Coordinates of N, CA, C and O in Angstrom, one line a residue:
X1 N 37.9 143.3 -2.0 CA 37.6 141.9 -3.2 C 37.7 142.6 -4.9 O 37.4 143.5 -5.1
X2 N 39.3 142.3 -5.9 CA 38.9 142.7 -7.2 C 38.1 141.9 -8.0 O 37.6 140.6 -7.4
X3 N 37.9 142.3 -9.2 CA 36.5 141.5 -9.9 C 37.9 140.5 -10.4 O 37.0 139.5 -10.3
X4 N 39.2 140.6 -10.9 CA 40.1 139.8 -11.4 C 40.1 138.4 -10.6 O 40.5 137.2 -10.5
X5 N 39.7 138.5 -9.2 CA 39.9 137.5 -8.3 C 38.7 136.7 -7.7 O 38.3 136.1 -7.0
X6 N 37.4 137.2 -9.0 CA 36.7 136.9 -8.9 C 35.7 136.2 -9.8 O 35.9 136.6 -11.0
X7 N 34.2 135.5 -10.1 CA 33.7 134.7 -10.8 C 32.6 135.7 -11.0 O 31.8 135.7 -9.8
X8 N 31.8 136.0 -11.9 CA 30.6 136.4 -12.5 C 29.8 135.1 -12.0 O 29.9 134.1 -12.7
X9 N 28.7 135.6 -11.1 CA 27.8 134.6 -10.9 C 26.3 134.7 -11.1 O 25.7 133.9 -12.0
X10 N 26.0 136.1 -10.9 CA 25.3 135.9 -12.4 C 24.3 137.4 -11.8 O 25.1 138.5 -11.1
X11 N 23.2 137.6 -11.8 CA 22.7 139.3 -11.8 C 21.6 139.1 -10.7 O 21.0 138.5 -11.3
X12 N 21.4 140.5 -10.4 CA 19.8 140.8 -9.7 C 18.8 140.6 -10.4 O 19.1 142.5 -10.3
X13 N 18.0 139.6 -10.8 CA 16.9 140.0 -11.5 C 15.7 141.5 -11.3 O 14.9 141.5 -12.2
X14 N 15.4 140.9 -10.0 CA 14.0 141.5 -9.5 C 14.1 141.5 -8.2 O 14.3 140.3 -7.3
X15 N 12.8 142.0 -7.5 CA 12.4 141.8 -5.8 C 11.8 140.7 -6.2 O 11.2 140.5 -7.3
X16 N 11.6 140.1 -4.9 CA 10.8 138.9 -5.0 C 9.9 139.1 -4.2 O 9.0 138.0 -4.2
X17 N 9.3 139.9 -2.7 CA 8.7 140.1 -1.7 C 8.8 141.3 -1.2 O 10.0 142.2 -1.3
X18 N 8.1 141.7 -0.7 CA 7.6 142.9 0.9 C 8.7 142.8 1.6 O 9.0 144.0 2.4
X19 N 9.4 141.4 2.2 CA 10.6 141.3 3.0 C 11.8 141.7 2.3 O 12.7 141.7 2.9
X20 N 11.9 142.3 1.3 CA 13.7 142.3 0.9 C 13.8 141.6 0.1 O 15.1 141.7 -0.1
X21 N 13.3 140.7 -0.3 CA 13.8 139.2 -1.2 C 14.3 139.8 -2.4 O 13.4 140.5 -2.9
X22 N 15.3 139.0 -2.8 CA 15.5 139.1 -4.5 C 15.8 137.6 -4.9 O 16.0 136.9 -4.1
X23 N 16.1 138.0 -6.4 CA 15.5 137.0 -7.1 C 17.3 137.1 -8.0 O 17.3 138.3 -8.9
X24 N 18.1 136.1 -8.0 CA 19.5 136.8 -8.5 C 19.5 135.3 -9.6 O 19.3 134.2 -9.3
X25 N 19.3 135.8 -10.7 CA 19.5 134.5 -12.2 C 21.1 134.7 -11.9 O 21.9 135.5 -12.0
X26 N 20.9 133.3 -11.7 CA 22.4 132.6 -12.1 C 22.6 131.7 -13.4 O 22.1 131.2 -14.0
X27 N 24.2 132.6 -13.7 CA 24.6 131.9 -15.1 C 25.8 130.8 -14.9 O 27.1 130.6 -14.8
X28 N 24.9 129.7 -14.3 CA 25.7 128.5 -14.0 C 24.4 127.6 -14.2 O 23.3 127.1 -14.6
X29 N 25.2 125.7 -15.2 CA 24.1 125.1 -15.2 C 24.2 124.5 -14.2 O 23.3 122.8 -13.9
X30 N 24.8 124.4 -12.6 CA 24.0 123.5 -11.8 C 23.9 124.9 -10.5 O 24.5 124.8 -9.9
X31 N 22.5 125.3 -10.8 CA 22.4 126.5 -9.4 C 22.3 125.6 -8.5 O 22.7 126.4 -7.0
X32 N 22.3 124.2 -7.7 CA 21.7 124.0 -6.7 C 23.3 123.9 -5.8 O 23.4 124.1 -4.7
X33 N 24.6 124.0 -6.3 CA 25.6 124.2 -5.5 C 25.8 125.8 -5.2 O 26.3 125.9 -4.2
X34 N 25.1 126.8 -5.0 CA 25.1 128.5 -4.7 C 23.8 128.0 -3.6 O 23.5 129.7 -3.2
X35 N 23.0 127.1 -3.1 CA 22.0 127.0 -2.2 C 22.7 127.4 -0.8 O 21.6 128.7 0.0
X36 N 23.9 127.5 -0.6 CA 24.1 127.2 0.8 C 25.5 128.6 1.1 O 26.1 128.6 1.4
X37 N 25.1 129.8 0.5 CA 26.3 130.7 0.8 C 26.3 131.8 2.0 O 25.1 131.5 2.4
X38 N 27.5 132.1 1.9 CA 27.0 132.5 3.3 C 27.2 133.9 2.7 O 26.9 135.4 3.3
X39 N 28.4 134.2 1.8 CA 28.0 135.9 1.1 C 28.3 136.5 -0.5 O 28.6 134.8 -0.8
X40 N 27.7 137.0 -0.9 CA 28.5 137.3 -1.9 C 28.8 138.8 -2.4 O 28.2 139.2 -1.7
X41 N 29.3 139.1 -3.8 CA 29.8 140.5 -3.7 C 28.7 141.3 -4.9 O 28.6 140.5 -5.7
X42 N 28.4 142.3 -4.6 CA 27.7 142.9 -5.4 C 28.3 143.9 -5.8 O 28.9 144.9 -5.2
X43 N 28.2 144.3 -7.8 CA 29.0 145.7 -8.0 C 27.9 146.6 -8.0 O 27.1 146.9 -8.8
X44 N 28.2 147.5 -7.3 CA 27.2 148.7 -6.9 C 28.5 150.3 -7.3 O 29.7 150.1 -6.8
X45 N 28.1 150.5 -9.0 CA 29.0 151.6 -9.3 C 30.6 150.9 -9.4 O 31.5 152.1 -8.8
X46 N 30.9 150.1 -9.8 CA 32.3 149.4 -10.3 C 32.9 149.0 -8.5 O 34.1 148.6 -9.0
X47 N 32.5 149.0 -7.3 CA 33.2 148.5 -6.6 C 32.3 147.0 -5.9 O 31.5 146.9 -6.0
X48 N 32.9 146.0 -5.9 CA 32.1 144.8 -5.4 C 32.3 145.3 -3.6 O 33.1 145.4 -2.8
X49 N 30.8 145.1 -3.1 CA 30.5 145.5 -2.5 C 29.8 143.8 -1.7 O 29.0 142.9 -2.0
X50 N 30.6 143.9 -0.3 CA 30.6 142.0 0.4 C 28.5 142.5 0.9 O 28.0 143.4 1.5
X51 N 27.9 141.1 0.6 CA 26.8 141.1 1.7 C 26.2 139.9 2.1 O 26.6 138.7 1.3
X52 N 26.0 139.6 3.1 CA 25.6 138.3 3.6 C 24.5 138.4 3.5 O 23.5 139.3 3.3
X53 N 24.1 136.5 3.4 CA 22.8 135.9 3.4 C 22.1 135.4 3.8 O 23.1 134.6 4.8
X54 N 21.0 135.9 4.3 CA 20.4 135.1 5.4 C 19.7 133.9 5.1 O 19.7 132.3 5.6
X55 N 19.0 133.8 4.0 CA 18.7 132.4 3.2 C 18.4 132.4 2.1 O 18.5 133.2 1.2
X56 N 18.8 131.4 1.4 CA 18.7 131.1 0.0 C 17.9 129.9 -0.7 O 18.4 128.6 -0.4
X57 N 17.8 129.9 -1.6 CA 16.7 128.6 -2.5 C 16.7 128.5 -3.9 O 16.6 129.9 -3.9
X58 N 16.6 127.7 -4.6 CA 16.5 127.9 -5.8 C 15.1 128.1 -6.3 O 13.8 127.6 -5.5
X59 N 14.9 129.1 -7.6 CA 13.5 129.1 -7.5 C 13.1 129.3 -9.4 O 14.2 129.9 -9.7
X60 N 12.5 128.3 -9.7 CA 11.9 127.7 -11.2 C 13.8 127.8 -11.5 O 14.0 128.3 -13.0
X61 N 14.4 127.0 -10.9 CA 15.8 126.5 -11.9 C 16.8 127.5 -12.2 O 18.2 126.8 -12.0
X62 N 16.4 128.3 -12.9 CA 17.5 129.4 -12.6 C 17.8 130.2 -12.0 O 19.4 131.0 -12.1
X63 N 17.3 130.6 -10.5 CA 17.5 131.7 -9.4 C 17.5 131.4 -8.7 O 17.0 130.2 -7.8
X64 N 18.3 132.4 -8.1 CA 18.5 132.0 -6.5 C 17.1 133.0 -5.8 O 17.9 133.8 -5.9
X65 N 16.4 132.4 -5.7 CA 16.1 133.7 -4.3 C 17.0 133.6 -2.7 O 16.9 132.8 -2.1
X66 N 17.1 134.9 -2.3 CA 17.8 135.1 -1.5 C 17.2 136.3 -0.3 O 16.8 137.3 -0.9
X67 N 17.5 135.8 0.5 CA 17.6 136.8 1.9 C 18.3 137.4 2.1 O 19.6 137.2 2.8
X68 N 18.9 139.0 1.8 CA 20.4 139.7 2.2 C 20.0 140.1 3.3 O 19.0 140.7 4.1
X69 N 21.0 140.0 4.3 CA 21.1 140.7 5.6 C 20.9 142.0 5.4 O 21.6 142.7 4.7
X70 N 20.1 142.9 6.7 CA 20.2 144.3 7.0 C 19.3 144.6 5.5 O 19.3 145.8 5.3
X71 N 18.6 144.0 4.3 CA 17.8 144.3 3.3 C 16.1 143.6 3.6 O 16.3 142.6 3.4
X72 N 15.7 144.8 4.2 CA 14.5 144.4 4.7 C 13.1 145.1 4.1 O 11.8 144.5 4.5
X73 N 13.2 146.1 2.8 CA 11.9 146.7 2.7 C 12.3 145.9 1.0 O 13.3 146.0 0.0
X74 N 11.1 146.5 0.4 CA 11.1 146.5 -1.3 C 11.9 147.8 -1.9 O 12.8 147.4 -2.2
X75 N 12.3 148.7 -1.1 CA 12.6 149.9 -1.6 C 14.3 149.4 -1.6 O 14.9 149.7 -2.4
X76 N 14.4 148.6 -0.5 CA 15.9 148.3 -0.4 C 16.2 147.5 -1.4 O 17.8 147.7 -2.0
X77 N 15.5 146.5 -1.7 CA 15.7 145.7 -2.7 C 15.9 146.2 -3.6 O 16.5 145.6 -4.9
X78 N 15.0 147.3 -4.3 CA 14.7 147.7 -5.8 C 16.8 148.0 -6.0 O 17.1 148.5 -6.9
X79 N 16.8 148.9 -5.0 CA 18.6 149.6 -5.0 C 19.4 148.8 -5.7 O 20.8 149.0 -6.4
X80 N 19.0 147.5 -5.5 CA 19.9 145.7 -5.6 C 19.6 145.4 -6.9 O 20.3 145.1 -8.2
X81 N 19.1 145.7 -7.3 CA 18.2 144.8 -8.7 C 18.8 145.2 -10.2 O 18.9 146.8 -10.0
X82 N 19.6 144.6 -11.6 CA 20.3 144.9 -12.2 C 22.0 144.9 -12.2 O 22.4 144.9 -13.0
X83 N 21.8 144.9 -11.0 CA 23.6 145.0 -10.4 C 23.9 143.3 -10.8 O 23.0 142.2 -10.4
X84 N 25.3 142.8 -10.9 CA 25.8 141.6 -11.1 C 26.0 141.4 -9.4 O 26.6 142.2 -8.7
X85 N 26.3 140.0 -9.4 CA 26.8 139.2 -8.4 C 28.1 138.5 -9.0 O 28.1 137.7 -10.0
X86 N 29.0 138.6 -8.2 CA 30.1 138.1 -8.2 C 30.5 136.9 -6.8 O 30.2 137.5 -5.6
X87 N 31.2 135.9 -7.1 CA 31.7 135.3 -5.8 C 33.6 134.7 -5.9 O 33.9 134.8 -7.6
X88 N 34.0 135.2 -4.7 CA 35.6 134.7 -4.8 C 36.4 133.6 -5.6 O 34.8 132.6 -5.4
X89 N 37.1 133.4 -6.5 CA 37.1 132.2 -7.2 C 37.4 130.8 -6.4 O 37.4 129.9 -6.9
X90 N 38.2 131.0 -4.9 CA 38.2 129.8 -4.4 C 36.4 128.9 -3.9 O 36.7 128.2 -3.3
X91 N 35.6 129.5 -4.2 CA 34.9 129.7 -3.5 C 34.2 128.0 -5.5 O 32.9 127.7 -5.3
X92 N 34.1 128.1 -6.4 CA 34.3 127.7 -7.3 C 34.0 126.0 -6.9 O 35.7 125.4 -6.6
X93 N 33.2 125.1 -7.3 CA 33.6 123.9 -7.4 C 35.1 123.3 -8.3 O 34.7 123.8 -9.2
X94 N 35.9 122.6 -7.4 CA 36.7 121.8 -8.6 C 36.6 120.9 -9.4 O 35.2 120.3 -9.0
X95 N 37.3 121.7 -11.0 CA 36.4 120.5 -11.4 C 37.8 119.3 -12.2 O 39.0 119.8 -11.8
X96 N 37.5 117.8 -12.8 CA 38.2 117.1 -13.0 C 38.2 116.6 -14.1 O 37.1 116.9 -15.2
X97 N 39.4 115.9 -15.1 CA 39.3 115.6 -16.1 C 39.0 116.5 -17.3 O 40.0 117.5 -17.0
X98 N 38.5 116.9 -18.1 CA 38.8 117.6 -19.1 C 37.5 118.9 -18.8 O 37.8 119.8 -19.8
X99 N 36.9 118.2 -18.1 CA 36.3 119.8 -17.4 C 37.0 120.7 -17.0 O 38.0 120.7 -16.3
X100 N 36.8 122.3 -17.7 CA 37.9 123.6 -16.9 C 37.0 124.8 -16.7 O 35.8 125.0 -17.5
X101 N 37.5 125.3 -16.7 CA 36.9 127.0 -16.0 C 37.6 127.6 -16.9 O 39.0 127.7 -17.6
X102 N 37.0 128.8 -17.6 CA 37.5 129.6 -18.7 C 39.1 130.2 -18.0 O 40.2 130.3 -18.5
X103 N 38.7 130.9 -17.3 CA 40.0 131.5 -17.0 C 41.0 130.6 -16.2 O 42.8 130.9 -15.9
X104 N 41.1 129.2 -16.3 CA 41.8 127.4 -15.2 C 43.2 128.1 -16.7 O 44.1 127.4 -15.9
X105 N 42.7 127.5 -17.8 CA 43.4 127.4 -19.0 C 44.2 128.7 -19.6 O 44.6 128.1 -20.4
X106 N 44.4 129.9 -19.1 CA 45.1 130.8 -19.6 C 46.1 130.4 -19.2 O 46.6 130.1 -17.8
X107 N 47.2 130.7 -20.3 CA 48.7 131.0 -20.0 C 49.4 129.2 -20.3 O 50.4 128.7 -20.4
X108 N 48.0 128.1 -20.0 CA 48.4 127.0 -20.5 C 49.0 127.0 -21.9 O 48.4 127.6 -23.0
X109 N 50.3 126.0 -22.4 CA 50.6 125.5 -23.6 C 49.3 125.0 -24.7 O 48.5 124.3 -24.1
X110 N 49.5 124.7 -25.8 CA 48.4 124.5 -26.6 C 49.1 123.5 -27.3 O 50.6 124.1 -27.8
X111 N 49.2 122.0 -27.1 CA 49.7 120.9 -27.8 C 48.3 119.9 -28.7 O 47.7 119.5 -28.1
X112 N 49.2 119.9 -30.2 CA 48.4 119.0 -31.1 C 48.9 118.0 -30.9 O 49.7 117.5 -31.3
X113 N 47.8 116.8 -31.1 CA 48.4 115.3 -31.0 C 49.2 114.9 -32.3 O 50.2 114.1 -32.7
X114 N 49.2 115.7 -33.4 CA 49.9 115.5 -34.5 C 51.4 116.8 -34.5 O 52.3 116.3 -35.6
X115 N 50.8 118.0 -34.0 CA 51.9 119.2 -34.5 C 52.5 119.0 -33.7 O 53.6 120.3 -33.9
X116 N 52.2 118.9 -32.6 CA 52.8 119.1 -31.0 C 52.3 120.8 -30.4 O 51.8 121.0 -31.3
X117 N 53.1 121.1 -29.5 CA 53.8 122.5 -29.7 C 52.9 123.7 -30.8 O 53.4 124.0 -31.4
X118 N 52.0 123.9 -30.3 CA 51.3 125.2 -31.3 C 51.0 126.8 -30.6 O 50.8 127.9 -31.6
X119 N 51.7 127.0 -29.3 CA 51.3 128.0 -28.7 C 51.0 128.1 -27.6 O 50.9 127.2 -27.1
X120 N 50.4 129.4 -26.8 CA 50.2 129.1 -25.6 C 48.2 130.1 -25.6 O 48.5 131.2 -26.2
X121 N 47.7 130.0 -24.8 CA 46.5 130.1 -24.6 C 46.3 131.6 -23.7 O 46.6 131.2 -22.9
X122 N 45.7 132.1 -24.7 CA 45.4 133.5 -24.5 C 44.0 133.6 -23.8 O 44.0 134.4 -22.6
X123 N 43.3 132.9 -23.8 CA 41.6 133.8 -23.5 C 41.2 132.6 -24.0 O 41.4 131.8 -24.9
X124 N 39.8 132.5 -24.0 CA 38.5 131.8 -24.6 C 37.9 132.7 -24.6 O 37.5 133.8 -24.1
X125 N 37.3 132.5 -26.3 CA 36.0 133.8 -26.6 C 35.3 132.7 -27.0 O 35.0 131.7 -27.1
X126 N 34.1 133.9 -25.9 CA 32.7 133.0 -26.0 C 31.6 134.0 -26.2 O 31.3 135.3 -25.8
X127 N 31.5 134.1 -27.6 CA 30.7 134.7 -28.7 C 29.1 134.7 -28.2 O 27.9 135.2 -28.8
X128 N 28.8 133.3 -27.7 CA 27.1 133.2 -27.1 C 26.7 132.1 -28.4 O 26.2 131.0 -28.1
X129 N 27.5 131.9 -29.9 CA 27.1 130.8 -30.3 C 28.3 129.6 -30.4 O 28.0 128.5 -30.4
X130 N 29.8 130.4 -30.5 CA 30.3 128.8 -30.7 C 32.0 129.4 -29.5 O 32.9 130.7 -29.6
X131 N 32.3 128.8 -28.3 CA 33.6 129.5 -27.6 C 34.8 129.4 -28.5 O 34.3 127.6 -28.8
X132 N 35.6 129.8 -28.3 CA 37.4 129.6 -28.9 C 38.2 129.4 -28.1 O 38.4 130.5 -27.2
X133 N 39.1 128.6 -28.2 CA 40.0 128.8 -27.5 C 41.3 129.9 -28.5 O 41.2 129.9 -29.4
X134 N 41.6 131.1 -27.8 CA 42.4 132.5 -28.6 C 44.1 131.9 -28.5 O 44.2 131.8 -27.3
X135 N 44.9 131.4 -29.5 CA 45.8 131.2 -29.0 C 47.4 131.5 -29.2 O 47.0 132.0 -30.3
X136 N 48.0 132.4 -28.8 CA 49.2 133.1 -29.8 C 50.2 132.1 -29.7 O 51.2 131.6 -28.9
X137 N 50.7 132.3 -31.2 CA 52.1 131.4 -31.4 C 53.0 132.5 -32.6 O 52.7 133.1 -33.2
X138 N 53.6 133.0 -31.9 CA 54.7 134.4 -32.6 C 53.5 135.1 -31.9 O 53.2 136.0 -31.6
X139 N 53.7 136.1 -34.1 CA 52.3 137.3 -33.6 C 51.5 136.7 -34.3 O 50.4 137.3 -34.4
X140 N 51.1 135.2 -34.5 CA 49.8 134.6 -35.2 C 48.6 134.2 -34.1 O 49.1 133.6 -32.7
X141 N 48.0 135.0 -34.5 CA 46.1 134.1 -33.4 C 45.9 133.2 -34.4 O 45.1 133.0 -35.1
X142 N 45.9 131.7 -33.6 CA 44.6 130.7 -33.7 C 43.8 130.8 -33.2 O 43.9 130.8 -31.8
X143 N 42.5 129.9 -33.6 CA 41.2 129.8 -33.4 C 40.7 128.5 -33.0 O 41.0 127.8 -34.3
X144 N 40.6 128.1 -32.2 CA 40.5 126.6 -32.1 C 39.1 126.4 -31.4 O 38.6 126.7 -30.2
X145 N 38.0 125.6 -32.1 CA 36.8 126.0 -31.4 C 36.6 124.9 -30.2 O 37.2 123.6 -30.5
X146 N 36.3 125.3 -29.6 CA 36.1 124.5 -28.2 C 35.2 123.5 -28.1 O 33.8 123.3 -27.4
X147 N 35.4 122.5 -28.4 CA 34.5 120.9 -28.9 C 35.3 120.1 -28.0 O 36.8 119.8 -28.1
X148 N 34.5 119.2 -27.4 CA 35.0 118.1 -27.0 C 36.0 117.0 -27.4 O 36.3 116.6 -26.9
X149 N 35.0 116.9 -28.7 CA 36.0 116.4 -29.3 C 37.7 116.5 -29.5 O 38.3 115.4 -30.1
X150 N 37.7 117.6 -29.8 CA 38.8 118.5 -30.4 C 39.8 118.3 -28.7 O 41.2 118.3 -29.4
X151 N 39.3 118.1 -27.6 CA 40.3 118.4 -26.6 C 40.0 117.0 -26.1 O 39.5 116.3 -25.7
X152 N 41.5 116.7 -26.4 CA 42.0 115.1 -25.7 C 42.1 115.3 -24.5 O 42.4 114.0 -23.6
X153 N 43.1 116.2 -23.8 CA 43.6 116.5 -22.4 C 43.8 118.0 -21.0 O 44.2 118.1 -22.6
X154 N 43.1 117.8 -20.8 CA 43.5 119.0 -19.5 C 44.3 119.3 -18.8 O 44.3 118.2 -17.7
X155 N 45.7 119.4 -18.5 CA 46.4 118.7 -17.5 C 46.9 120.3 -16.4 O 47.7 120.7 -17.1
X156 N 46.4 119.8 -15.6 CA 46.7 121.0 -14.9 C 47.6 121.4 -13.9 O 48.6 122.3 -13.7
X157 N 48.8 120.2 -13.9 CA 49.8 120.2 -13.1 C 50.7 120.8 -14.1 O 51.8 121.3 -13.2
X158 N 50.8 120.2 -15.1 CA 51.8 120.6 -15.9 C 51.2 121.8 -17.1 O 52.2 122.2 -18.2
X159 N 50.2 122.3 -16.8 CA 49.5 123.1 -17.8 C 49.5 123.5 -18.6 O 50.5 124.1 -19.9
X160 N 49.2 122.3 -19.5 CA 48.8 122.0 -21.1 C 47.1 122.0 -21.5 O 46.9 121.0 -20.5
X161 N 47.2 122.0 -22.5 CA 45.7 121.3 -23.2 C 46.6 120.7 -24.2 O 46.9 121.3 -25.1
X162 N 45.6 119.6 -24.7 CA 45.6 118.4 -25.6 C 45.0 118.6 -26.6 O 44.2 118.4 -25.9
X163 N 45.0 119.0 -27.8 CA 44.1 118.8 -28.6 C 44.2 118.0 -29.8 O 45.6 117.2 -30.0
X164 N 43.0 118.0 -30.7 CA 43.5 116.4 -32.0 C 42.3 117.7 -32.5 O 41.1 117.1 -32.8
X165 N 42.9 118.0 -33.2 CA 42.1 119.3 -33.9 C 42.0 118.9 -35.6 O 43.3 118.1 -36.1
X166 N 41.3 119.0 -36.8 CA 41.3 118.9 -38.0 C 42.4 119.0 -39.1 O 43.0 119.6 -38.7
X167 N 42.7 118.1 -39.5 CA 44.2 118.2 -40.3 C 43.8 120.0 -41.2 O 42.7 120.4 -41.5
X168 N 44.7 120.5 -41.3 CA 44.9 122.2 -41.8 C 43.9 123.2 -41.0 O 44.7 124.3 -41.2
X169 N 43.7 122.8 -39.9 CA 42.9 123.9 -39.0 C 44.3 124.8 -38.2 O 44.4 126.1 -39.1
X170 N 45.0 124.5 -37.5 CA 46.3 125.3 -37.1 C 46.8 126.0 -38.5 O 47.4 127.2 -38.5
X171 N 47.0 125.2 -39.5 CA 48.4 126.0 -40.5 C 47.5 126.8 -41.1 O 48.2 127.8 -41.6
X172 N 46.5 127.2 -41.0 CA 45.0 128.7 -41.5 C 45.7 129.3 -41.1 O 45.7 130.8 -41.6
X173 N 46.4 129.5 -39.8 CA 46.4 130.2 -39.0 C 48.4 130.8 -39.6 O 48.3 132.2 -39.3
X174 N 48.6 130.2 -39.8 CA 50.4 130.2 -39.8 C 51.0 130.8 -41.2 O 50.0 130.3 -42.0

């Protein structure tokens, strides 16, 4: 499995018990969606290694308490602590309406309700303060804040995101 075919689920934060359980910090708003996992991929030295899960439960709202198959001691669990955890993109729950995953809108057309087509979405830049759509039009890069009021429509079938940007925002970049 390649990282480009996966999404980042979280990181093994610490061991939990003497039986080899670990706590995975989940990078998600809905941790309950991941309690029935059969397996995960753990990044070990740049390689995604599959691990099968015997049982999992939510721990303190943002952690997944996991018993991994064949990890039966504190020492074995210690070897996994600090490693990133991934799932195949096919495991992502489907989103509808104007909700989307960042990777999902890459290469979508960017259309403003007043200006029309103004480029192609290259990626989402998320610096932790304000996520931005990075849109390319010819040689220019246009940054559009990811604000719900700016997003009119996410059309997965025709591959476009329709925006209602403030007057002059796009012109700043052209």
